[in-house]
Tab-separated table of C-alpha atoms and ligand atoms in Angstrom:
chain	number	residue	atom	x	y	z
A	1	UNK	CA	-9.252	19.752	-16.236
A	2	UNK	CA	-10.083	18.508	-19.198
A	3	UNK	CA	-13.817	19.901	-20.214
A	4	UNK	CA	-17.181	17.419	-19.747
A	5	UNK	CA	-17.994	15.251	-22.873
A	6	UNK	CA	-13.483	15.151	-23.327
A	7	UNK	CA	-13.993	11.782	-23.415
A	8	UNK	CA	-17.420	12.051	-24.704
A	9	UNK	CA	-17.569	7.790	-25.944
A	10	UNK	CA	-14.022	6.234	-25.648
A	11	UNK	CA	-13.370	3.376	-23.939
A	12	UNK	CA	-10.895	2.414	-21.797
A	13	UNK	CA	-10.339	-0.499	-20.052
A	14	UNK	CA	-8.312	-0.196	-16.054
A	15	UNK	CA	-6.907	-3.441	-14.644
A	16	UNK	CA	-6.556	-3.185	-10.935
A	17	UNK	CA	-9.755	-0.624	-11.829
A	18	UNK	CA	-11.601	-2.542	-8.432
A	19	UNK	CA	-9.517	-0.214	-5.697
A	20	UNK	CA	-7.564	3.241	-5.064
A	21	UNK	CA	-6.446	4.854	-8.236
A	22	UNK	CA	-7.482	2.203	-10.291
A	23	UNK	CA	-11.489	2.953	-8.513
A	24	UNK	CA	-10.489	7.371	-8.502
A	25	UNK	CA	-9.515	7.091	-13.429
A	26	UNK	CA	-12.034	4.689	-13.518
A	27	UNK	CA	-14.375	8.002	-12.464
A	28	UNK	CA	-12.524	10.604	-13.382
A	29	UNK	CA	-12.734	8.353	-17.235
A	30	UNK	CA	-16.748	8.256	-16.361
A	31	UNK	CA	-16.852	12.162	-15.513
A	32	UNK	CA	-15.388	12.758	-18.150
A	33	UNK	CA	-18.087	10.261	-20.779
A	34	UNK	CA	-16.750	7.422	-21.444
A	35	UNK	CA	-17.021	4.480	-20.744
A	36	UNK	CA	-14.657	1.815	-18.652
A	37	UNK	CA	-14.101	-2.099	-17.311
A	38	UNK	CA	-12.146	-2.733	-15.323
A	39	UNK	CA	-10.741	-5.903	-14.151
A	40	UNK	CA	-9.065	-7.684	-11.256
A	41	UNK	CA	-9.127	-11.305	-9.394
A	42	UNK	CA	-11.704	-10.304	-7.662
A	43	UNK	CA	-14.581	-10.612	-9.172
A	44	UNK	CA	-17.067	-8.828	-5.484
A	45	UNK	CA	-14.577	-5.952	-5.570
A	46	UNK	CA	-15.277	-4.887	-9.429
A	47	UNK	CA	-18.744	-5.545	-8.989
A	48	UNK	CA	-19.496	-3.189	-6.206
A	49	UNK	CA	-16.714	-1.036	-7.898
A	50	UNK	CA	-19.768	-0.819	-10.849
A	51	UNK	CA	-22.370	-0.259	-9.244
A	52	UNK	CA	-21.460	2.507	-7.627
A	53	UNK	CA	-19.332	3.681	-10.209
A	54	UNK	CA	-22.255	3.419	-12.745
A	55	UNK	CA	-25.423	5.806	-9.610
A	56	UNK	CA	-22.198	8.068	-8.657
A	57	UNK	CA	-21.438	9.292	-12.345
A	58	UNK	CA	-24.115	7.706	-15.193
A	59	UNK	CA	-22.440	5.370	-17.081
A	60	UNK	CA	-21.058	2.424	-18.321
A	61	UNK	CA	-19.026	0.029	-15.541
A	62	UNK	CA	-17.830	-3.365	-17.146
A	63	UNK	CA	-16.339	-5.709	-14.752
A	64	UNK	CA	-14.674	-8.603	-15.820
A	65	UNK	CA	-12.467	-10.635	-13.524
A	66	UNK	CA	-8.984	-11.606	-14.570
A	67	UNK	CA	-5.719	-12.694	-13.899
A	68	UNK	CA	-2.868	-10.698	-15.712
A	69	UNK	CA	-1.047	-13.188	-15.224
A	70	UNK	CA	-2.931	-14.476	-17.623
A	71	UNK	CA	-2.262	-14.383	-20.916
A	72	UNK	CA	-5.457	-16.857	-22.365
A	73	UNK	CA	-7.419	-14.934	-19.436
A	74	UNK	CA	-6.211	-11.464	-20.520
A	75	UNK	CA	-7.399	-12.565	-24.191
A	76	UNK	CA	-11.068	-13.086	-22.375
A	77	UNK	CA	-10.673	-9.661	-21.236
A	78	UNK	CA	-9.777	-8.831	-24.780
A	79	UNK	CA	-12.626	-9.758	-26.260
A	80	UNK	CA	-15.018	-9.311	-23.440
A	81	UNK	CA	-14.492	-5.428	-23.482
A	82	UNK	CA	-15.066	-5.549	-27.635
A	83	UNK	CA	-18.326	-7.742	-26.926
A	84	UNK	CA	-19.788	-5.480	-24.622
A	85	UNK	CA	-18.184	-1.284	-26.297
A	86	UNK	CA	-17.363	-2.821	-30.039
A	87	UNK	CA	-13.961	-1.150	-29.044
A	88	UNK	CA	-11.483	-0.616	-26.928
A	89	UNK	CA	-9.438	2.962	-27.594
A	90	UNK	CA	-7.563	2.876	-23.897
A	91	UNK	CA	-5.177	0.675	-21.777
A	92	UNK	CA	-3.687	1.484	-18.438
A	93	UNK	CA	-1.639	-0.781	-17.057
A	94	UNK	CA	-3.283	-0.345	-13.172
A	95	UNK	CA	-2.093	-2.846	-11.101
A	96	UNK	CA	0.194	-4.842	-9.382
A	97	UNK	CA	1.261	-5.758	-6.187
A	98	UNK	CA	3.842	-4.864	-4.244
A	99	UNK	CA	4.560	-5.573	-0.187
A	100	UNK	CA	7.868	-3.903	1.971
A	101	UNK	CA	10.272	-6.602	3.010
A	102	UNK	CA	14.033	-6.947	3.556
A	103	UNK	CA	15.317	-8.674	0.352
A	104	UNK	CA	17.059	-11.350	2.552
A	105	UNK	CA	13.696	-12.468	3.797
A	106	UNK	CA	12.371	-13.756	0.487
A	107	UNK	CA	11.860	-17.029	-1.462
A	108	UNK	CA	12.602	-17.305	-4.915
A	109	UNK	CA	8.411	-17.192	-5.098
A	110	UNK	CA	8.425	-13.928	-3.687
A	111	UNK	CA	10.280	-11.956	-6.234
A	112	UNK	CA	8.655	-13.811	-8.468
A	113	UNK	CA	5.103	-13.088	-7.778
A	114	UNK	CA	5.296	-9.152	-7.984
A	115	UNK	CA	7.897	-9.642	-11.077
A	116	UNK	CA	4.497	-11.803	-12.584
A	117	UNK	CA	2.270	-9.206	-11.318
A	118	UNK	CA	4.412	-6.171	-12.048
A	119	UNK	CA	5.793	-6.319	-15.116
A	120	UNK	CA	4.329	-9.876	-17.307
A	121	UNK	CA	0.758	-8.307	-16.085
A	122	UNK	CA	2.322	-5.426	-17.984
A	123	UNK	CA	3.245	-6.053	-20.545
A	124	UNK	CA	0.206	-8.827	-21.296
A	125	UNK	CA	-2.415	-6.826	-21.257
A	126	UNK	CA	0.020	-4.464	-23.531
A	127	UNK	CA	0.634	-7.450	-25.962
A	128	UNK	CA	-3.109	-8.860	-25.806
A	129	UNK	CA	-4.926	-5.291	-26.619
A	130	UNK	CA	-1.750	-4.062	-28.890
A	131	UNK	CA	-1.795	-7.508	-31.628
A	132	UNK	CA	-5.837	-6.542	-31.288
A	133	UNK	CA	-5.061	-2.687	-32.544
A	134	UNK	CA	-3.139	-3.924	-34.721
A	135	UNK	CA	-5.200	-6.853	-36.653
A	136	UNK	CA	-7.638	-5.163	-37.385
A	137	UNK	CA	-5.226	-2.005	-38.034
A	138	UNK	CA	-7.135	-0.040	-34.853
A	139	UNK	CA	-5.373	3.974	-34.557
A	140	UNK	CA	-5.783	6.389	-32.467
A	141	UNK	CA	-4.710	3.959	-29.122
A	142	UNK	CA	-3.260	4.668	-25.785
A	143	UNK	CA	-1.552	3.213	-23.561
A	144	UNK	CA	-0.702	4.896	-19.850
A	145	UNK	CA	1.781	2.703	-16.915
A	146	UNK	CA	1.223	4.010	-13.984
A	147	UNK	CA	5.118	2.964	-12.331
A	148	UNK	CA	6.581	4.599	-9.780
A	149	UNK	CA	9.819	7.190	-9.132
A	150	UNK	CA	11.664	3.778	-7.447
A	151	UNK	CA	11.426	2.772	-11.301
A	152	UNK	CA	14.734	4.386	-12.555
A	153	UNK	CA	16.016	4.946	-8.642
A	154	UNK	CA	15.876	1.583	-7.804
A	155	UNK	CA	14.538	1.174	-3.632
A	156	UNK	CA	15.755	-0.895	-0.810
A	157	UNK	CA	12.828	-2.837	0.835
A	158	UNK	CA	11.230	-3.399	-2.306
A	159	UNK	CA	13.357	-4.456	-4.785
A	160	UNK	CA	11.047	-7.287	-7.106
A	161	UNK	CA	8.295	-3.606	-7.459
A	162	UNK	CA	11.675	-1.752	-8.341
A	163	UNK	CA	13.019	-4.308	-10.457
A	164	UNK	CA	9.684	-4.747	-11.824
A	165	UNK	CA	8.419	-0.479	-12.524
A	166	UNK	CA	11.730	0.353	-14.258
A	167	UNK	CA	10.522	-3.002	-16.673
A	168	UNK	CA	7.336	-1.369	-17.173
A	169	UNK	CA	9.303	1.830	-17.196
A	170	UNK	CA	11.915	0.292	-21.036
A	171	UNK	CA	7.806	-1.037	-22.023
A	172	UNK	CA	6.841	2.061	-22.759
A	173	UNK	CA	9.680	4.139	-24.044
A	174	UNK	CA	10.085	0.765	-26.537
A	175	UNK	CA	6.794	0.525	-27.722
A	176	UNK	CA	6.987	4.687	-28.139
A	177	UNK	CA	8.936	4.101	-30.929
A	178	UNK	CA	8.101	0.368	-32.053
A	179	UNK	CA	4.518	0.253	-32.446
A	180	UNK	CA	4.305	4.189	-33.099
A	181	UNK	CA	3.940	4.077	-36.428
A	182	UNK	CA	0.328	1.351	-35.244
A	183	UNK	CA	-0.961	5.216	-34.430
A	184	UNK	CA	-0.863	4.983	-30.659
A	185	UNK	CA	1.516	5.877	-27.826
A	186	UNK	CA	2.470	4.767	-24.821
A	187	UNK	CA	3.431	6.565	-21.624
A	188	UNK	CA	3.591	6.393	-18.109
A	189	UNK	CA	3.353	8.027	-14.881
A	190	UNK	CA	5.259	7.790	-11.819
A	191	UNK	CA	3.256	9.143	-9.454
A	192	UNK	CA	4.884	9.611	-5.218
A	193	UNK	CA	3.010	8.953	-1.999
A	194	UNK	CA	-0.833	8.431	-2.971
A	195	UNK	CA	-2.988	7.541	-0.387
A	196	UNK	CA	-5.175	3.962	-1.197
A	197	UNK	CA	-5.621	0.844	1.146
A	198	UNK	CA	-3.624	-1.602	-1.199
A	199	UNK	CA	0.010	-0.019	-0.566
A	200	UNK	CA	-0.206	1.915	3.077
A	201	UNK	CA	-1.505	-1.954	4.610
A	202	UNK	CA	1.776	-3.344	2.728
A	203	UNK	CA	3.858	-0.519	2.218
A	204	UNK	CA	3.712	1.682	5.833
A	205	UNK	CA	1.353	-1.860	8.409
A	206	UNK	CA	1.294	-0.106	11.519
A	207	UNK	CA	3.309	2.080	14.140
A	208	UNK	CA	5.160	2.555	10.966
A	209	UNK	CA	3.128	5.488	8.871
A	210	UNK	CA	3.827	7.411	11.961
A	211	UNK	CA	7.385	6.510	12.856
A	212	UNK	CA	7.677	6.896	8.369
A	213	UNK	CA	5.228	10.034	7.933
A	214	UNK	CA	6.198	9.972	4.171
A	215	UNK	CA	4.339	13.879	3.657
A	216	UNK	CA	8.120	15.066	5.267
A	217	UNK	CA	9.603	13.725	2.026
A	218	UNK	CA	8.402	15.614	0.281
A	219	UNK	CA	8.771	18.817	-0.033
A	220	UNK	CA	5.560	20.469	-0.321
A	221	UNK	CA	4.877	18.728	2.444
A	222	UNK	CA	1.674	16.353	1.599
A	223	UNK	CA	0.853	13.849	-0.632
A	224	UNK	CA	-1.053	13.387	-3.272
A	225	UNK	CA	-4.593	13.868	-4.115
A	226	UNK	CA	-6.355	11.603	-6.019
A	227	UNK	CA	-7.608	14.094	-8.375
A	228	UNK	CA	-4.090	15.527	-9.191
A	229	UNK	CA	-3.050	12.074	-11.097
A	230	UNK	CA	-6.462	10.644	-12.507
A	231	UNK	CA	-6.231	15.006	-14.217
A	232	UNK	CA	-2.831	13.580	-15.420
A	233	UNK	CA	-3.909	10.111	-15.769
A	234	UNK	CA	-7.497	11.529	-18.871
A	235	UNK	CA	-5.427	14.073	-20.039
A	236	UNK	CA	-2.256	11.441	-20.760
A	237	UNK	CA	-5.687	8.749	-22.489
A	238	UNK	CA	-7.094	11.683	-24.539
A	239	UNK	CA	-5.993	12.698	-27.598
A	240	UNK	CA	-5.405	16.369	-26.116
A	241	UNK	CA	-1.541	15.421	-25.459
A	242	UNK	CA	-1.948	13.903	-29.009
A	243	UNK	CA	2.240	14.491	-29.404
A	244	UNK	CA	3.245	13.370	-25.841
A	245	UNK	CA	4.377	10.522	-26.730
A	246	UNK	CA	7.327	7.410	-25.131
A	247	UNK	CA	7.235	9.991	-21.727
A	248	UNK	CA	7.452	9.562	-18.518
A	249	UNK	CA	5.645	12.078	-15.719
A	250	UNK	CA	6.271	12.251	-12.038
A	251	UNK	CA	3.414	13.762	-10.154
A	252	UNK	CA	5.217	13.691	-6.300
A	253	UNK	CA	5.325	17.263	-5.290
A	254	UNK	CA	9.002	16.734	-5.529
A	255	UNK	CA	9.854	13.998	-3.231
A	256	UNK	CA	12.650	12.222	-5.215
A	257	UNK	CA	14.726	14.911	-6.310
A	258	UNK	CA	14.577	15.455	-3.015
A	259	UNK	CA	16.027	12.869	-2.161
A	260	UNK	CA	18.859	13.025	-5.343
A	261	UNK	CA	19.959	16.527	-4.365
A	262	UNK	CA	23.891	16.909	-2.861
A	263	UNK	CA	22.495	20.873	-1.244
A	264	UNK	CA	18.380	20.100	-0.514
A	265	UNK	CA	19.366	18.788	2.731
A	266	UNK	CA	20.560	22.243	4.105
A	267	UNK	CA	16.917	22.929	4.556
A	268	UNK	CA	17.460	21.409	8.173
A	269	UNK	CA	19.820	25.167	8.355
A	270	UNK	CA	18.225	27.732	10.821
A	271	UNK	CA	17.194	30.636	8.504
A	272	UNK	CA	19.596	33.444	10.315
A	273	UNK	CA	22.157	31.087	10.700
A	274	UNK	CA	22.426	31.702	6.504
A	275	UNK	CA	23.909	35.583	7.425
A	276	UNK	CA	26.769	34.046	9.033
A	277	UNK	CA	27.218	31.611	6.296
A	278	UNK	CA	27.093	33.770	3.575
A	279	UNK	CA	30.031	36.676	5.273
A	280	UNK	CA	32.039	32.803	5.529
A	281	UNK	CA	31.254	31.851	1.871
A	282	UNK	CA	32.092	35.806	0.615
A	283	UNK	CA	34.911	35.521	3.086
A	284	UNK	CA	37.019	33.400	0.952
A	285	UNK	CA	39.761	35.231	-1.562
A	286	UNK	CA	41.726	33.386	-4.156
A	287	UNK	CA	42.850	29.990	-1.579
B	301	HXC	C1	7.422	-11.848	2.352
B	301	HXC	C2	6.228	-12.921	1.143
B	301	HXC	C3	5.180	-12.213	2.149
B	301	HXC	C4	5.831	-10.504	2.766
B	301	HXC	C5	3.874	-12.809	0.400
B	301	HXC	N1	5.477	-13.111	0.866
B	301	HXC	N2	3.840	-12.342	1.093
B	301	HXC	N3	7.606	-12.751	1.399
B	301	HXC	N4	7.093	-10.979	2.570
B	301	HXC	N5	4.958	-9.531	3.861
B	301	HXC	C6	4.933	-14.409	-0.219
B	301	HXC	C7	4.753	-15.307	0.224
B	301	HXC	O1	5.775	-16.670	1.556
B	301	HXC	C8	4.962	-16.299	-1.040
B	301	HXC	O2	5.966	-16.942	-1.177
B	301	HXC	C9	4.718	-15.286	-2.221
B	301	HXC	O3	5.354	-13.624	-1.643
B	301	HXC	C10	3.653	-15.287	-2.900
B	301	HXC	O4	3.015	-14.972	-1.786
B	301	HXC	P1	1.244	-15.140	-2.374
B	301	HXC	O5	0.226	-14.413	-1.559
B	301	HXC	O6	0.333	-16.631	-2.300
B	301	HXC	O7	0.841	-15.206	-3.601
B	301	HXC	P2	-0.880	-13.812	-4.140
B	301	HXC	O8	-1.280	-14.378	-2.867
B	301	HXC	O9	-0.516	-14.312	-5.852
B	301	HXC	O10	-1.257	-11.856	-3.184
B	301	HXC	C11	0.420	-10.505	-3.982
B	301	HXC	C12	0.658	-9.810	-3.440
B	301	HXC	C13	-0.500	-10.038	-2.390
B	301	HXC	C14	1.806	-8.716	-3.647
B	301	HXC	C15	1.685	-10.920	-2.251
B	301	HXC	O11	-0.372	-8.894	-1.543
B	301	HXC	C16	-1.214	-8.547	-3.260
B	301	HXC	O12	-2.143	-8.832	-3.873
B	301	HXC	N6	-0.899	-7.889	-3.332
B	301	HXC	C17	-2.145	-7.243	-4.377
B	301	HXC	C18	-2.692	-5.424	-4.159
B	301	HXC	C19	-1.082	-4.673	-4.045
B	301	HXC	O13	0.118	-5.757	-3.689
B	301	HXC	N7	-1.092	-3.659	-3.826
B	301	HXC	C20	-0.256	-2.773	-3.426
B	301	HXC	C21	0.031	-1.526	-4.762
B	301	HXC	S1	0.675	-0.383	-4.033
B	301	HXC	P3	6.697	-18.664	-0.527
B	301	HXC	O14	7.838	-18.732	-0.914
B	301	HXC	O15	6.081	-18.737	1.223
B	301	HXC	O16	5.922	-19.092	-1.519
B	301	HXC	C22	2.477	0.256	-4.797
B	301	HXC	C23	2.706	1.260	-4.808
B	301	HXC	C24	4.390	0.753	-4.479
B	301	HXC	O17	3.206	-0.657	-5.678
B	301	HXC	C25	5.198	2.872	-4.459
B	301	HXC	C26	4.522	3.279	-2.976
B	301	HXC	C27	4.942	4.959	-3.257
B	302	NAP	P1	-4.632	-0.500	-5.165
B	302	NAP	O1	-5.682	-0.097	-5.083
B	302	NAP	O2	-3.266	-2.085	-4.494
B	302	NAP	O3	-3.932	-1.220	-6.213
B	302	NAP	C1	-3.719	-1.966	-6.450
B	302	NAP	C2	-5.063	-3.464	-7.504
B	302	NAP	O4	-4.081	-4.777	-8.779
B	302	NAP	C3	-5.699	-4.106	-7.198
B	302	NAP	O5	-7.334	-3.918	-7.874
B	302	NAP	C4	-5.920	-6.062	-6.443
B	302	NAP	O6	-7.265	-6.262	-7.232
B	302	NAP	C5	-4.873	-5.843	-9.012
B	302	NAP	N1	-4.594	-6.662	-8.778
B	302	NAP	C6	-3.457	-7.571	-8.247
B	302	NAP	N2	-2.868	-8.377	-8.792
B	302	NAP	C7	-3.639	-8.345	-9.886
B	302	NAP	C8	-3.737	-9.502	-11.003
B	302	NAP	N3	-2.814	-10.565	-10.696
B	302	NAP	N4	-4.133	-8.957	-12.007
B	302	NAP	C9	-5.012	-8.556	-11.951
B	302	NAP	N5	-5.394	-7.625	-11.171
B	302	NAP	C10	-4.386	-7.763	-9.720
B	302	NAP	O7	-2.823	0.273	-5.309
B	302	NAP	P2	-2.428	1.289	-5.437
B	302	NAP	O8	-2.730	2.473	-5.007
B	302	NAP	O9	-4.269	1.579	-5.815
B	302	NAP	O10	-2.067	0.736	-6.788
B	302	NAP	C11	-2.190	1.346	-8.730
B	302	NAP	C12	-0.985	1.861	-8.748
B	302	NAP	O11	-0.470	3.081	-8.502
B	302	NAP	C13	-0.233	0.301	-9.243
B	302	NAP	O12	1.036	0.069	-10.020
B	302	NAP	C14	1.437	0.467	-7.501
B	302	NAP	O13	2.019	0.627	-8.216
B	302	NAP	C15	0.627	2.542	-8.450
B	302	NAP	N6	1.209	3.592	-7.016
B	302	NAP	C16	0.470	2.875	-6.597
B	302	NAP	C17	1.345	4.491	-5.299
B	302	NAP	C18	0.662	4.910	-3.820
B	302	NAP	O14	1.485	5.789	-3.315
B	302	NAP	N7	-1.434	4.973	-3.790
B	302	NAP	C19	2.427	5.088	-5.385
B	302	NAP	C20	3.187	4.815	-6.184
B	302	NAP	C21	2.414	4.254	-7.556
B	302	NAP	P3	-7.139	-7.870	-6.910
B	302	NAP	O15	-5.757	-8.039	-5.684
B	302	NAP	O16	-8.922	-7.919	-6.797
B	302	NAP	O17	-6.210	-8.580	-7.700
């Protein structure tokens, strides 16, 4: 979508960049000329991804192992990224943890684990990079948070994730206002279903995938394609979106609105019935 070289010379940190959507975003940023720092807990996954992405794009990738739940490790991530590339221009808070479970089966520790990764991990990275930029008086920085559509609707069976993502949305909107004075923009993307191994194995394991075909919930009747999300992410971290601040952009084929619209279920009405229905409705006079 953006022209070649649109991110030339910019350095972007992608948490959870070794797999799934984080890997796809990293690849897209590299293709547009950026340097990318990918981070997660598993160094062997990161190193493999870094080697493959450098080979396929010709760009520069730094892999840094970091558990974003631990602030000290996040500070070391900032230092490693700055040591390698001199400066960081954008942070993409993409790393997450999630699994389906009836809430009554969750331990307090299980809840805490997801809140720690999703909410505290995003807070830790935002704080560490934000403070670094403020200290250095560096401006023109962007933070992009990957949330979900149930950040505002809530959702059963993924309660810790829903609570954590709602917090990340509040983080996005709060700092969009408070830290704009430092030359930072904070935005979010709320993806609908985009197939990844990490999400699919934890949210739709085994036969659930067939029983609850996610594409059927989407008005466009299909799942998202990674390039559709990476185009949006590239735009939102780039200067081309310079006046967008505090926004959450939904990219879900209309999925959440289909559930929200009271009469959207009328999709199930046979097309041939609409003439009779119209006559009935038009026949109502003065009652
Ligand atoms: C109930 C569970 C559980 C399950 C773990 N726990 N899995 N409880 N049902 N299926 C409990 C454990 O028993 C333990 O509590 C606590 O959670 C911590 O578990 P650990 O395995 O020790 O945690 P950890 O090793 O840190 O692993 C974190 C993880 C794991 C979240 C459980 O799945 C992970 O590493 N995920 C990272 C990647 C990921 O989740 N990607 C999917 C993102 S998809 P006790 O009390 O027993 O000690 C996404 C999509 C959203 O977000 C929207 C899609 C449309
Ligand atoms: P994924 O491949 O499982 O990505 C999650 C990443 O987070 C992994 O690389 C994981 O790596 C990393 N991570 C987990 N805990 C971490 C920690 N403590 N410290 C550092 N990194 C950690 O799943 P995905 O589908 O691509 O998800 C990416 C993002 O999109 C998430 O924010 C998710 O909520 C969001 N999302 C996805 C969908 C979808 O349909 N796929 C829909 C809505 C929202 P390690 O395990 O190696 O640490």
